[in-house]
Amino acid sequence: MSTLTILALASNQLTGGLPPNIGLGLPNLEILALGGNRHSGIIPSSISYASMLSVLDLPVNSFSGYIPCTLGNLRNLQSLYLAENDLITEFSTSELDIIKDLTNCKYFRYIDLSSNPLNAFLLNSLRNLSTSLEYFQIQSSGMKGSIPTDIGNFTKLTLFSLSFNPLAGTIPTSTGNLQNLQVLYISENQLEGSIPSEFFHRKNLATLNLGNNKLSGSIPTCLVNLTSSRRSLLLYSNSLISSEYLDLFENKFSGVIPKSLEALVNLNYFIMSFNMLHVKFQVRELSEMSLLNPSLGMWNFVALHTFESHNVKLLNLNCTISKLDRLALLALKDHVTLDPNNILTRNWSTNTSACNWHGITCGACHLRVTALNLAYMGFVGTIPPHIRNLSFLVRLSLQNNSFHGPLPNELAQLHQLKFIYLQFNNLDGKIPLWLGFFTRLQHMILSYNSFAGTIPSTIANISALEVIDLTINNLSGGLPEHMFYQLPKLKSLHLSKNQFSEKSHPTCPNAGYWKYYHCPGIISQEGYLQNLVSSEYLDLSENKLSGVIPKSLAALVNLKYFIVSFNKLQGEIPNDGAFKNFTGQSFIGNVELCGSSKVSNPTMPNC
């Protein structure tokens, strides 16, 4: 067990506690994924002895006690998922100590502590956390205090979520500095003051939810800056929404409704009732501006006519869930042969609206299913072809279950999909060619399955694609021609632990913004990999790569993690530049490699 690098047993109904000396016996462990089980007891402090650990994934269990402060000793830790447990902090009046403990984790990127009874004060300062932080989520955990003003220092942050907490104070204007922020959830708190105008100048912001707070002031005229890329901006009871959905319901907004809102040509949903607003232009002008736009035929539109207490009130017409959506979901229910927690049996009742079923998210007006999230449920079954009728589906999340069989060809009709999360299942067959026709797809996560064959060349057509993860499957062959040149937004490519071999490949792109790049099959060709000038993580392990390691890779000055173990590489390992920081663990399993005394080990001779 001492050589084990990945322990992934999620959603298997496992019970009991973790061994008290778990870290001592797993010194090389990199990923520990036990989410969606029935584990209990404490998280042992000995976990810190697994010094190579980069991902600790223990959500949806019954762990209790303190979050070990020793997690801060895991210098390689990148992701910490402890949501939906019973974890606490040592003193209910203190700051959240785990944040302080993680200041030594220089590569730390993701944290989710949601749905734990933490009841602690959010740190007044987060500045000591890694500036690589991308994902920060602590919802429904009794977090107190205010939002730290230095949150604006985390320029790589894409998601920041603190909803359903008793946070007070104002929204820091520094949040406007988060150039890469895509999702901001701080609804259901006690925040006061006005909405920083800086929000409305962020080009990447897709979802802003400030609902049910105590926000006041006038509606920012710069709301018109919202672009068509933004999908939801919620301020209900403090609720603001973007260019397609604007909801300012039940707050303390006053003044006039800006006439400039007429410029939001993609607006499809608008509600401002229960505020202190008044109107200086005909609502008919606004209601007609885009609701019949034939280019937006995917929407069931609504009228924006009626007034109540000097506020605009939405009159919702024909907003009933599609019968096809309902039938598709019931077909999925029938194809689940094991539902260990009786989620579908108890909750997916024909007596209630499907929009209220567990794991279902519907559009605010059209009430079509936009997200199907049944992760970590322990389901056994197959994915039925009827899912094709969920024609508004944007997110498909079935990860960490035991779905088996191939992906039905009928899923090719889901043209609105942006996010596919099917990792940690038992899916097999070939990766379908039709995935390449999902032009809006951004994340395609199919890791930890049994897919075989090659990567279809059509994947290169998905110009919006940002993340591809095909780790641990049975894939073989080479990478598709022109794959790198035609995916300009690709930031993360994970292909390790398959059967890829050395073949003719195109050059890699000049991906200056890439941080995670797993690209087996092209390592021995000079002039390719060194284009990844900003890469920090390069994993080509456990494939069938051959040839030499190019010395030009030493020029990758930002490279912090490099592993090519268990391939068929040969020749001398570079010993300068970025390679000064790598040990023999990065190169083991290549019998014809040699290196300096620093990287050599009993199986690797000195050159």
PDB file of C-alpha atoms in Angstrom, residues 363-513:
ATOM      1  CA  GLY A 363     -35.326  27.926 -15.767  1.00  0.00           C
ATOM      2  CA  ALA A 364     -36.949  30.711 -13.793  1.00  0.00           C
ATOM      3  CA  CYS A 365     -39.678  31.382 -16.307  1.00  0.00           C
ATOM      4  CA  HIS A 366     -39.763  28.702 -18.961  1.00  0.00           C
ATOM      5  CA  LEU A 367     -39.514  25.998 -16.252  1.00  0.00           C
ATOM      6  CA  ARG A 368     -37.573  23.677 -18.519  1.00  0.00           C
ATOM      7  CA  VAL A 369     -34.888  21.524 -16.910  1.00  0.00           C
ATOM      8  CA  THR A 370     -31.517  23.277 -17.174  1.00  0.00           C
ATOM      9  CA  ALA A 371     -29.451  21.205 -14.709  1.00  0.00           C
ATOM     10  CA  LEU A 372     -29.536  17.552 -13.680  1.00  0.00           C
ATOM     11  CA  ASN A 373     -27.334  17.012 -10.624  1.00  0.00           C
ATOM     12  CA  LEU A 374     -27.429  13.524  -9.110  1.00  0.00           C
ATOM     13  CA  ALA A 375     -23.791  13.267  -8.019  1.00  0.00           C
ATOM     14  CA  TYR A 376     -22.708  11.137  -5.045  1.00  0.00           C
ATOM     15  CA  MET A 377     -26.018   9.242  -4.849  1.00  0.00           C
ATOM     16  CA  GLY A 378     -24.671   5.708  -5.102  1.00  0.00           C
ATOM     17  CA  PHE A 379     -27.004   4.971  -8.021  1.00  0.00           C
ATOM     18  CA  VAL A 380     -26.564   1.850 -10.141  1.00  0.00           C
ATOM     19  CA  GLY A 381     -28.124   1.817 -13.589  1.00  0.00           C
ATOM     20  CA  THR A 382     -27.828   3.076 -17.144  1.00  0.00           C
ATOM     21  CA  ILE A 383     -28.368   6.434 -18.809  1.00  0.00           C
ATOM     22  CA  PRO A 384     -31.564   6.156 -20.891  1.00  0.00           C
ATOM     23  CA  PRO A 385     -31.928   7.587 -24.418  1.00  0.00           C
ATOM     24  CA  HIS A 386     -34.966   9.561 -23.229  1.00  0.00           C
ATOM     25  CA  ILE A 387     -32.590  12.158 -21.757  1.00  0.00           C
ATOM     26  CA  ARG A 388     -32.426  13.587 -25.281  1.00  0.00           C
ATOM     27  CA  ASN A 389     -35.732  15.356 -24.578  1.00  0.00           C
ATOM     28  CA  LEU A 390     -34.131  17.625 -21.956  1.00  0.00           C
ATOM     29  CA  SER A 391     -33.462  20.084 -24.752  1.00  0.00           C
ATOM     30  CA  PHE A 392     -32.706  22.997 -22.400  1.00  0.00           C
ATOM     31  CA  LEU A 393     -30.154  21.031 -20.362  1.00  0.00           C
ATOM     32  CA  VAL A 394     -26.982  23.017 -19.648  1.00  0.00           C
ATOM     33  CA  ARG A 395     -25.375  20.932 -16.888  1.00  0.00           C
ATOM     34  CA  LEU A 396     -25.326  17.127 -16.635  1.00  0.00           C
ATOM     35  CA  SER A 397     -23.794  15.991 -13.323  1.00  0.00           C
ATOM     36  CA  LEU A 398     -23.940  12.243 -12.666  1.00  0.00           C
ATOM     37  CA  GLN A 399     -20.453  11.822 -11.205  1.00  0.00           C
ATOM     38  CA  ASN A 400     -19.563   9.423  -8.404  1.00  0.00           C
ATOM     39  CA  ASN A 401     -22.231   6.823  -9.071  1.00  0.00           C
ATOM     40  CA  SER A 402     -22.186   3.425 -10.746  1.00  0.00           C
ATOM     41  CA  PHE A 403     -23.856   4.117 -14.081  1.00  0.00           C
ATOM     42  CA  HIS A 404     -22.661   1.595 -16.646  1.00  0.00           C
ATOM     43  CA  GLY A 405     -22.858   0.964 -20.360  1.00  0.00           C
ATOM     44  CA  PRO A 406     -22.182   3.326 -23.269  1.00  0.00           C
ATOM     45  CA  LEU A 407     -23.441   6.873 -23.693  1.00  0.00           C
ATOM     46  CA  PRO A 408     -26.666   6.715 -25.771  1.00  0.00           C
ATOM     47  CA  ASN A 409     -26.353   8.278 -29.206  1.00  0.00           C
ATOM     48  CA  GLU A 410     -29.616  10.119 -28.567  1.00  0.00           C
ATOM     49  CA  LEU A 411     -27.754  12.442 -26.200  1.00  0.00           C
ATOM     50  CA  ALA A 412     -26.381  14.114 -29.316  1.00  0.00           C
ATOM     51  CA  GLN A 413     -29.550  16.230 -29.312  1.00  0.00           C
ATOM     52  CA  LEU A 414     -28.551  18.097 -26.123  1.00  0.00           C
ATOM     53  CA  HIS A 415     -27.082  21.065 -27.964  1.00  0.00           C
ATOM     54  CA  GLN A 416     -27.316  23.452 -25.004  1.00  0.00           C
ATOM     55  CA  LEU A 417     -24.893  21.448 -22.826  1.00  0.00           C
ATOM     56  CA  LYS A 418     -22.015  23.396 -21.328  1.00  0.00           C
ATOM     57  CA  PHE A 419     -20.933  21.096 -18.499  1.00  0.00           C
ATOM     58  CA  ILE A 420     -20.692  17.280 -18.547  1.00  0.00           C
ATOM     59  CA  TYR A 421     -19.550  15.604 -15.320  1.00  0.00           C
ATOM     60  CA  LEU A 422     -19.607  11.803 -15.571  1.00  0.00           C
ATOM     61  CA  GLN A 423     -16.434  10.901 -13.669  1.00  0.00           C
ATOM     62  CA  PHE A 424     -16.211   7.959 -11.258  1.00  0.00           C
ATOM     63  CA  ASN A 425     -18.768   5.702 -12.935  1.00  0.00           C
ATOM     64  CA  ASN A 426     -18.502   2.461 -14.907  1.00  0.00           C
ATOM     65  CA  LEU A 427     -19.302   3.851 -18.351  1.00  0.00           C
ATOM     66  CA  ASP A 428     -17.714   2.120 -21.324  1.00  0.00           C
ATOM     67  CA  GLY A 429     -17.671   2.030 -25.097  1.00  0.00           C
ATOM     68  CA  LYS A 430     -16.087   4.701 -27.261  1.00  0.00           C
ATOM     69  CA  ILE A 431     -16.159   8.427 -26.632  1.00  0.00           C
ATOM     70  CA  PRO A 432     -18.900   9.447 -29.090  1.00  0.00           C
ATOM     71  CA  LEU A 433     -18.124  11.494 -32.174  1.00  0.00           C
ATOM     72  CA  TRP A 434     -21.191  13.628 -31.516  1.00  0.00           C
ATOM     73  CA  LEU A 435     -19.604  15.216 -28.441  1.00  0.00           C
ATOM     74  CA  GLY A 436     -17.722  17.350 -30.926  1.00  0.00           C
ATOM     75  CA  PHE A 437     -20.965  18.975 -32.027  1.00  0.00           C
ATOM     76  CA  PHE A 438     -21.646  20.510 -28.589  1.00  0.00           C
ATOM     77  CA  THR A 439     -20.316  23.905 -29.574  1.00  0.00           C
ATOM     78  CA  ARG A 440     -21.133  25.459 -26.174  1.00  0.00           C
ATOM     79  CA  LEU A 441     -19.415  22.764 -24.114  1.00  0.00           C
ATOM     80  CA  GLN A 442     -16.895  24.129 -21.603  1.00  0.00           C
ATOM     81  CA  HIS A 443     -16.168  21.212 -19.248  1.00  0.00           C
ATOM     82  CA  MET A 444     -16.011  17.575 -20.362  1.00  0.00           C
ATOM     83  CA  ILE A 445     -15.100  15.341 -17.402  1.00  0.00           C
ATOM     84  CA  LEU A 446     -15.177  11.602 -18.226  1.00  0.00           C
ATOM     85  CA  SER A 447     -12.357  10.384 -15.975  1.00  0.00           C
ATOM     86  CA  TYR A 448     -12.352   7.158 -13.944  1.00  0.00           C
ATOM     87  CA  ASN A 449     -14.509   5.152 -16.346  1.00  0.00           C
ATOM     88  CA  SER A 450     -13.792   2.418 -18.879  1.00  0.00           C
ATOM     89  CA  PHE A 451     -13.974   4.293 -22.165  1.00  0.00           C
ATOM     90  CA  ALA A 452     -11.846   2.711 -24.883  1.00  0.00           C
ATOM     91  CA  GLY A 453     -10.690   3.554 -28.388  1.00  0.00           C
ATOM     92  CA  THR A 454      -9.264   6.880 -29.472  1.00  0.00           C
ATOM     93  CA  ILE A 455     -10.160  10.497 -28.780  1.00  0.00           C
ATOM     94  CA  PRO A 456     -12.528  11.481 -31.605  1.00  0.00           C
ATOM     95  CA  SER A 457     -11.168  14.142 -33.915  1.00  0.00           C
ATOM     96  CA  THR A 458     -14.448  16.082 -33.610  1.00  0.00           C
ATOM     97  CA  ILE A 459     -13.419  17.215 -30.110  1.00  0.00           C
ATOM     98  CA  ALA A 460     -11.230  19.794 -31.841  1.00  0.00           C
ATOM     99  CA  ASN A 461     -14.428  21.529 -33.037  1.00  0.00           C
ATOM    100  CA  ILE A 462     -15.499  22.611 -29.524  1.00  0.00           C
ATOM    101  CA  SER A 463     -13.968  26.069 -29.486  1.00  0.00           C
ATOM    102  CA  ALA A 464     -15.495  26.921 -26.079  1.00  0.00           C
ATOM    103  CA  LEU A 465     -13.889  23.937 -24.338  1.00  0.00           C
ATOM    104  CA  GLU A 466     -11.848  24.839 -21.244  1.00  0.00           C
ATOM    105  CA  VAL A 467     -11.408  21.518 -19.403  1.00  0.00           C
ATOM    106  CA  ILE A 468     -10.951  17.969 -20.726  1.00  0.00           C
ATOM    107  CA  ASP A 469     -10.392  15.184 -18.203  1.00  0.00           C
ATOM    108  CA  LEU A 470     -10.108  11.620 -19.519  1.00  0.00           C
ATOM    109  CA  THR A 471      -7.819  10.316 -16.770  1.00  0.00           C
ATOM    110  CA  ILE A 472      -7.897   6.579 -15.980  1.00  0.00           C
ATOM    111  CA  ASN A 473      -9.752   5.049 -18.907  1.00  0.00           C
ATOM    112  CA  ASN A 474      -8.625   2.559 -21.563  1.00  0.00           C
ATOM    113  CA  LEU A 475      -7.982   5.081 -24.320  1.00  0.00           C
ATOM    114  CA  SER A 476      -5.221   4.532 -26.845  1.00  0.00           C
ATOM    115  CA  GLY A 477      -3.755   5.903 -30.052  1.00  0.00           C
ATOM    116  CA  GLY A 478      -2.681   9.507 -30.505  1.00  0.00           C
ATOM    117  CA  LEU A 479      -4.205  12.921 -30.073  1.00  0.00           C
ATOM    118  CA  PRO A 480      -6.471  14.320 -32.800  1.00  0.00           C
ATOM    119  CA  GLU A 481      -4.863  16.380 -35.542  1.00  0.00           C
ATOM    120  CA  HIS A 482      -5.032  20.156 -34.889  1.00  0.00           C
ATOM    121  CA  MET A 483      -6.576  19.526 -31.475  1.00  0.00           C
ATOM    122  CA  PHE A 484      -4.536  22.181 -29.720  1.00  0.00           C
ATOM    123  CA  TYR A 485      -4.789  24.892 -32.324  1.00  0.00           C
ATOM    124  CA  GLN A 486      -8.590  24.734 -32.515  1.00  0.00           C
ATOM    125  CA  LEU A 487      -9.231  24.875 -28.768  1.00  0.00           C
ATOM    126  CA  PRO A 488      -8.153  28.428 -27.928  1.00  0.00           C
ATOM    127  CA  LYS A 489      -9.758  28.436 -24.463  1.00  0.00           C
ATOM    128  CA  LEU A 490      -8.426  25.078 -23.283  1.00  0.00           C
ATOM    129  CA  LYS A 491      -6.813  25.468 -19.871  1.00  0.00           C
ATOM    130  CA  SER A 492      -6.750  21.961 -18.442  1.00  0.00           C
ATOM    131  CA  LEU A 493      -6.074  18.692 -20.281  1.00  0.00           C
ATOM    132  CA  HIS A 494      -5.854  15.463 -18.286  1.00  0.00           C
ATOM    133  CA  LEU A 495      -5.017  12.292 -20.215  1.00  0.00           C
ATOM    134  CA  SER A 496      -2.796  10.355 -17.808  1.00  0.00           C
ATOM    135  CA  LYS A 497      -3.108   6.650 -16.990  1.00  0.00           C
ATOM    136  CA  ASN A 498      -4.407   5.516 -20.351  1.00  0.00           C
ATOM    137  CA  GLN A 499      -2.669   3.651 -23.173  1.00  0.00           C
ATOM    138  CA  PHE A 500      -1.580   6.557 -25.364  1.00  0.00           C
ATOM    139  CA  SER A 501       1.516   5.884 -27.402  1.00  0.00           C
ATOM    140  CA  GLU A 502       4.135   7.909 -29.224  1.00  0.00           C
ATOM    141  CA  LYS A 503       2.791   8.918 -32.618  1.00  0.00           C
ATOM    142  CA  SER A 504       2.913  11.830 -34.964  1.00  0.00           C
ATOM    143  CA  HIS A 505       1.370  14.834 -33.241  1.00  0.00           C
ATOM    144  CA  PRO A 506       0.834  18.494 -33.913  1.00  0.00           C
ATOM    145  CA  THR A 507       2.744  21.003 -31.884  1.00  0.00           C
ATOM    146  CA  CYS A 508       1.230  22.181 -28.629  1.00  0.00           C
ATOM    147  CA  PRO A 509      -0.126  25.726 -28.570  1.00  0.00           C
ATOM    148  CA  ASN A 510       1.526  28.704 -27.035  1.00  0.00           C
ATOM    149  CA  ALA A 511      -0.746  28.237 -24.032  1.00  0.00           C
ATOM    150  CA  GLY A 512       0.517  30.989 -21.802  1.00  0.00           C
ATOM    151  CA  TYR A 513      -2.485  30.721 -19.486  1.00  0.00           C
TER     152      TYR A 513
END
